[in-house]
Amino acid sequence: MSSLNITPLSSALGAQISGVDISQPLNLEQRDAIEQALLKYQVLFFRNQPIEPSQQARFAAYFGDLHIHPIYPNVPEQPEVLILDTAVTDVRGNAIWHTDVTFLPTPAMGAVLSAKLLPEFGGDTLWASGIAAYEALSAPMKALLEGLTATHDFIRSFPLERYGNTPQALAQWEAARRKNPPLSHPVIRTHPVSGRRSLFVSEGFTSKINELSETESEAVLKFLFAHATRPEFTIRWRWQKDDIAFWDNRVTQHYAVDDYRPARRVMQRATVLGDVPFFR
């Protein structure tokens, strides 16, 4: 039996996990127990887990290949771990509901976020369950959305005016833009492991529903953005130093609350690549 202790935090998503030291290598039983908890609860929280970037990358790599972000700075000796430091980088793009890197053909399976430096107050993060949001839709709305696709665009969260303000930043932005043109994913995504269906649009990256007219797309997306983030589908985490969150990016979106300025906040994230989204 696994030694994990699991405390559910809400009916929609979220559980706190204890009984494992993430700084140490996992055995197969621990790895599988964490994966099963992730599938069930969608976002997992671990308190008091001081880890080095190499340990964070090792933990994340138990669940898949790691992504190197095209814009955010990373730990030089561990480039798979990006740094979200408000003293260095404009992170306002995280203060919007988004699912990470859906501008990729194979968006992230998940992400491991570690709290390194926190403001005295504020700086919480919220997650929303796309599964709960989908299941709460009426049958006619599900029928409308099934089979539709949506465009996901890198520049919605990384606009040129914020990320191209120096020659070096502009060159990096232009390279990222060339490598990540707009692409399409299904509006309703089927989880590749559990088979459950989830809404797969977010304000951070989704620009339009391809099969609808511009006005229809705008109206439907406005509804879906609001519906998906209703409080009953969400959980809010108040960070403590050395907390870790591990979420299933395939079926969730999240929002980093920007309510602590001018205080500084430093987080480090390892992102696990996933697969091509599909609907069935």
Coordinates of C-alpha atoms in Angstrom, one line a residue:
M1 CA 0.0 0.0 0.0
S2 CA 1.1 3.6 -0.7
S3 CA 2.2 5.6 2.3
L4 CA 0.7 8.8 0.8
N5 CA -1.8 10.6 3.0
I6 CA -4.5 12.3 0.8
T7 CA -6.8 15.1 2.1
P8 CA -9.4 16.2 -0.4
L9 CA -10.0 19.9 -0.4
S10 CA -13.2 20.4 -2.5
S11 CA -15.7 18.4 -4.4
A12 CA -14.5 19.8 -7.8
L13 CA -10.8 19.4 -7.5
G14 CA -7.8 19.6 -5.2
A15 CA -6.1 17.5 -2.5
Q16 CA -3.3 18.0 -0.1
I17 CA -0.7 15.2 -0.1
S18 CA 1.7 14.2 2.7
G19 CA 3.9 11.2 3.4
V20 CA 6.3 11.7 0.5
D21 CA 9.6 13.7 0.2
I22 CA 9.7 15.1 -3.3
S23 CA 13.4 16.1 -2.9
Q24 CA 14.2 12.3 -2.9
P25 CA 13.8 9.9 -5.8
L26 CA 10.4 8.2 -5.9
N27 CA 9.9 4.5 -6.0
L28 CA 7.4 3.1 -8.5
E29 CA 4.7 2.7 -5.9
Q30 CA 5.0 6.4 -4.9
R31 CA 5.1 7.6 -8.5
D32 CA 2.0 5.6 -9.4
A33 CA 0.1 6.7 -6.3
I34 CA 0.8 10.4 -7.1
E35 CA -0.3 9.9 -10.7
Q36 CA -3.6 8.2 -9.6
A37 CA -4.2 11.0 -7.1
L38 CA -3.6 13.6 -9.9
L39 CA -6.1 11.9 -12.1
K40 CA -8.7 11.9 -9.4
Y41 CA -8.1 15.3 -7.8
Q42 CA -6.6 17.3 -10.8
V43 CA -4.3 19.5 -8.6
L44 CA -2.2 18.3 -5.7
F45 CA -0.6 20.4 -3.0
F46 CA 2.5 19.4 -1.0
R47 CA 3.6 21.5 2.1
N48 CA 7.1 22.0 3.3
Q49 CA 9.0 20.6 0.3
P50 CA 12.3 22.6 0.0
I51 CA 13.8 21.4 -3.3
E52 CA 16.6 22.4 -5.6
P53 CA 15.9 22.9 -9.3
S54 CA 17.5 19.6 -10.2
Q55 CA 15.2 17.8 -7.7
Q56 CA 12.2 19.6 -9.1
A57 CA 13.1 18.6 -12.7
R58 CA 13.7 15.0 -11.6
F59 CA 10.3 14.8 -9.9
A60 CA 8.5 16.3 -12.9
A61 CA 10.3 14.0 -15.3
Y62 CA 8.7 11.0 -13.7
F63 CA 5.6 12.0 -15.5
G64 CA 6.9 12.9 -19.0
D65 CA 9.4 14.9 -21.0
L66 CA 10.0 18.5 -19.9
H67 CA 9.4 21.7 -21.8
I68 CA 11.8 24.7 -22.0
H69 CA 9.7 27.9 -22.2
P70 CA 10.4 30.2 -25.1
I71 CA 10.0 33.5 -23.2
Y72 CA 10.4 33.1 -19.4
P73 CA 13.9 33.0 -18.0
N74 CA 15.1 29.6 -16.6
V75 CA 17.6 28.3 -14.1
P76 CA 20.9 28.3 -16.1
E77 CA 22.1 24.9 -14.9
Q78 CA 18.5 23.4 -15.1
P79 CA 16.8 25.1 -18.2
E80 CA 13.7 22.9 -17.8
V81 CA 12.9 24.9 -14.6
L82 CA 11.6 28.4 -15.4
I83 CA 11.7 31.3 -13.0
L84 CA 8.7 33.5 -12.4
D85 CA 10.3 36.4 -10.5
T86 CA 8.3 39.7 -10.4
A87 CA 11.5 41.6 -9.9
V88 CA 12.8 40.4 -13.2
T89 CA 9.9 39.4 -15.5
D90 CA 6.5 40.9 -16.3
V91 CA 4.2 38.1 -15.1
R92 CA 0.9 39.9 -15.4
G93 CA 0.0 37.4 -18.1
N94 CA -0.5 34.9 -15.3
A95 CA -3.2 37.0 -13.8
I96 CA -5.7 35.7 -16.3
W97 CA -7.4 32.3 -16.4
H98 CA -5.2 30.1 -18.6
T99 CA -4.1 26.6 -19.3
D100 CA -0.3 26.4 -19.8
V101 CA 1.3 26.4 -23.2
T102 CA -1.8 25.5 -25.2
F103 CA -0.1 27.2 -28.1
L104 CA 1.9 24.0 -28.5
P105 CA 0.7 21.1 -30.7
T106 CA 1.2 18.9 -27.6
P107 CA 0.3 21.2 -24.7
A108 CA 1.6 20.4 -21.2
M109 CA 0.4 17.3 -19.4
G110 CA 1.1 19.0 -16.1
A111 CA 3.3 21.4 -14.2
V112 CA 5.2 21.4 -10.9
L113 CA 5.3 24.8 -9.2
S114 CA 7.5 25.6 -6.2
A115 CA 7.1 28.6 -4.0
K116 CA 10.5 30.2 -3.3
L117 CA 9.8 33.8 -2.1
L118 CA 6.4 35.0 -1.1
P119 CA 4.9 38.4 -0.3
E120 CA 3.7 39.0 3.2
F121 CA 0.1 38.8 1.9
G122 CA -1.6 38.0 -1.4
G123 CA -0.2 36.0 -4.3
D124 CA -2.6 33.1 -4.1
T125 CA -3.3 30.9 -7.1
L126 CA -6.7 29.5 -8.1
W127 CA -7.3 26.4 -10.2
A128 CA -10.6 25.5 -12.0
S129 CA -11.7 22.1 -13.1
G130 CA -12.6 21.8 -16.8
I131 CA -14.2 18.4 -16.0
A132 CA -16.6 19.9 -13.5
A133 CA -17.4 22.8 -15.9
Y134 CA -18.1 20.4 -18.7
E135 CA -20.3 18.1 -16.7
A136 CA -22.4 21.1 -15.5
L137 CA -23.3 22.1 -19.0
S138 CA -26.7 21.3 -20.4
A139 CA -27.1 18.5 -22.9
P140 CA -27.9 20.9 -25.8
M141 CA -24.8 23.0 -25.0
K142 CA -22.6 19.9 -24.9
A143 CA -24.0 18.8 -28.2
L144 CA -23.2 22.3 -29.7
L145 CA -19.6 22.2 -28.5
E146 CA -18.7 18.6 -29.3
G147 CA -16.7 18.5 -32.5
L148 CA -15.9 22.2 -32.5
T149 CA -12.3 23.4 -32.5
A150 CA -10.7 26.6 -31.2
T151 CA -7.6 28.6 -32.1
H152 CA -5.0 29.0 -29.4
D153 CA -2.6 31.9 -29.9
F154 CA 0.7 32.6 -28.2
I155 CA 0.4 36.4 -28.4
R156 CA -2.8 36.5 -26.3
S157 CA -0.6 36.1 -23.1
F158 CA 2.7 37.2 -24.6
P159 CA 1.9 40.4 -26.5
L160 CA 4.7 42.2 -28.3
E161 CA 4.2 45.4 -26.4
R162 CA 5.1 43.7 -23.1
Y163 CA 7.6 41.2 -24.2
G164 CA 9.5 43.0 -27.0
N165 CA 10.8 46.1 -25.3
T166 CA 14.5 45.6 -25.8
P167 CA 16.4 44.3 -28.9
Q168 CA 17.2 41.1 -27.1
A169 CA 13.7 40.6 -25.9
L170 CA 12.3 41.5 -29.3
A171 CA 14.5 38.9 -31.0
Q172 CA 13.5 36.3 -28.5
W173 CA 9.8 37.1 -28.9
E174 CA 10.0 37.0 -32.7
A175 CA 11.7 33.6 -32.6
A176 CA 9.1 32.3 -30.2
R177 CA 6.3 33.7 -32.5
R178 CA 7.8 32.0 -35.6
K179 CA 8.1 28.7 -33.7
N180 CA 4.6 28.9 -32.2
P181 CA 2.0 30.1 -34.8
P182 CA -1.7 29.9 -34.0
L183 CA -3.1 26.4 -34.0
S184 CA -6.3 24.6 -33.2
H185 CA -7.4 22.2 -30.4
P186 CA -10.9 20.7 -29.7
V187 CA -13.2 22.8 -27.5
I188 CA -14.0 19.7 -25.6
R189 CA -11.0 17.5 -24.8
T190 CA -11.0 13.8 -23.8
H191 CA -8.5 12.9 -21.1
P192 CA -6.1 10.4 -22.7
V193 CA -5.9 8.3 -19.5
S194 CA -9.2 8.7 -17.6
G195 CA -11.4 9.2 -20.7
R196 CA -13.3 12.0 -18.9
R197 CA -14.3 15.0 -21.0
S198 CA -13.3 18.6 -20.1
L199 CA -13.6 22.1 -21.4
F200 CA -10.4 23.0 -23.2
V201 CA -10.6 26.8 -23.8
S202 CA -9.1 29.6 -21.7
E203 CA -9.0 33.3 -21.8
G204 CA -5.2 33.3 -21.8
F205 CA -4.7 31.6 -25.1
T206 CA -8.0 30.9 -26.9
S207 CA -8.9 33.5 -29.6
K208 CA -11.8 32.1 -31.5
I209 CA -14.0 29.1 -32.2
N210 CA -13.2 28.2 -35.8
E211 CA -16.5 26.8 -37.0
L212 CA -18.6 29.8 -35.8
S213 CA -18.9 33.3 -37.1
E214 CA -16.9 36.0 -35.4
T215 CA -19.9 37.2 -33.4
E216 CA -21.1 33.7 -32.5
S217 CA -17.6 32.8 -31.4
E218 CA -17.2 35.8 -29.3
A219 CA -20.5 35.2 -27.5
V220 CA -19.9 31.5 -26.9
L221 CA -16.3 32.0 -25.7
K222 CA -17.5 34.8 -23.3
F223 CA -20.0 32.3 -21.9
L224 CA -17.5 29.5 -21.6
F225 CA -14.8 31.7 -20.0
A226 CA -17.3 32.8 -17.3
H227 CA -18.8 29.3 -16.9
A228 CA -15.5 27.5 -16.5
T229 CA -14.3 29.7 -13.7
R230 CA -17.5 29.7 -11.5
P231 CA -16.5 29.5 -7.9
E232 CA -17.9 26.0 -7.4
F233 CA -15.5 24.6 -10.0
T234 CA -12.4 26.2 -8.4
I235 CA -10.0 26.0 -5.5
R236 CA -7.8 28.7 -4.1
W237 CA -4.4 28.0 -2.6
R238 CA -2.7 30.2 -0.1
W239 CA 1.0 29.6 -0.5
Q240 CA 3.6 29.0 2.1
K241 CA 7.3 29.0 1.4
D242 CA 8.4 25.6 -0.1
D243 CA 4.9 24.6 -1.0
I244 CA 4.6 22.6 -4.3
A245 CA 1.6 22.4 -6.5
F246 CA 1.3 19.7 -9.2
W247 CA -1.6 20.0 -11.6
D248 CA -3.1 18.1 -14.5
N249 CA -2.9 20.8 -17.2
R250 CA -5.1 18.7 -19.6
V251 CA -8.2 19.3 -17.5
T252 CA -7.6 22.5 -15.5
Q253 CA -6.8 26.2 -15.9
H254 CA -5.4 28.5 -13.3
Y255 CA -5.1 32.2 -12.3
A256 CA -2.2 33.7 -10.3
V257 CA -3.7 36.6 -8.3
D258 CA -1.7 39.8 -8.8
D259 CA -2.6 41.5 -5.5
Y260 CA 0.7 41.9 -3.7
R261 CA 2.6 44.7 -5.5
P262 CA 5.1 46.2 -4.9
A263 CA 6.2 43.1 -2.9
R264 CA 8.2 40.5 -4.7
R265 CA 7.1 36.9 -5.5
V266 CA 9.4 34.2 -6.9
M267 CA 8.1 30.8 -8.1
Q268 CA 9.9 28.1 -10.1
R269 CA 8.0 25.8 -12.5
A270 CA 8.9 22.6 -14.3
T271 CA 6.4 21.8 -17.2
V272 CA 5.7 18.3 -18.3
L273 CA 4.8 17.9 -22.0
G274 CA 1.7 16.0 -23.0
D275 CA 0.1 14.8 -26.1
V276 CA -2.1 16.0 -29.0
P277 CA -5.6 16.9 -27.6
F278 CA -8.4 14.9 -29.0
F279 CA -12.2 14.5 -28.6
R280 CA -14.1 11.3 -28.8

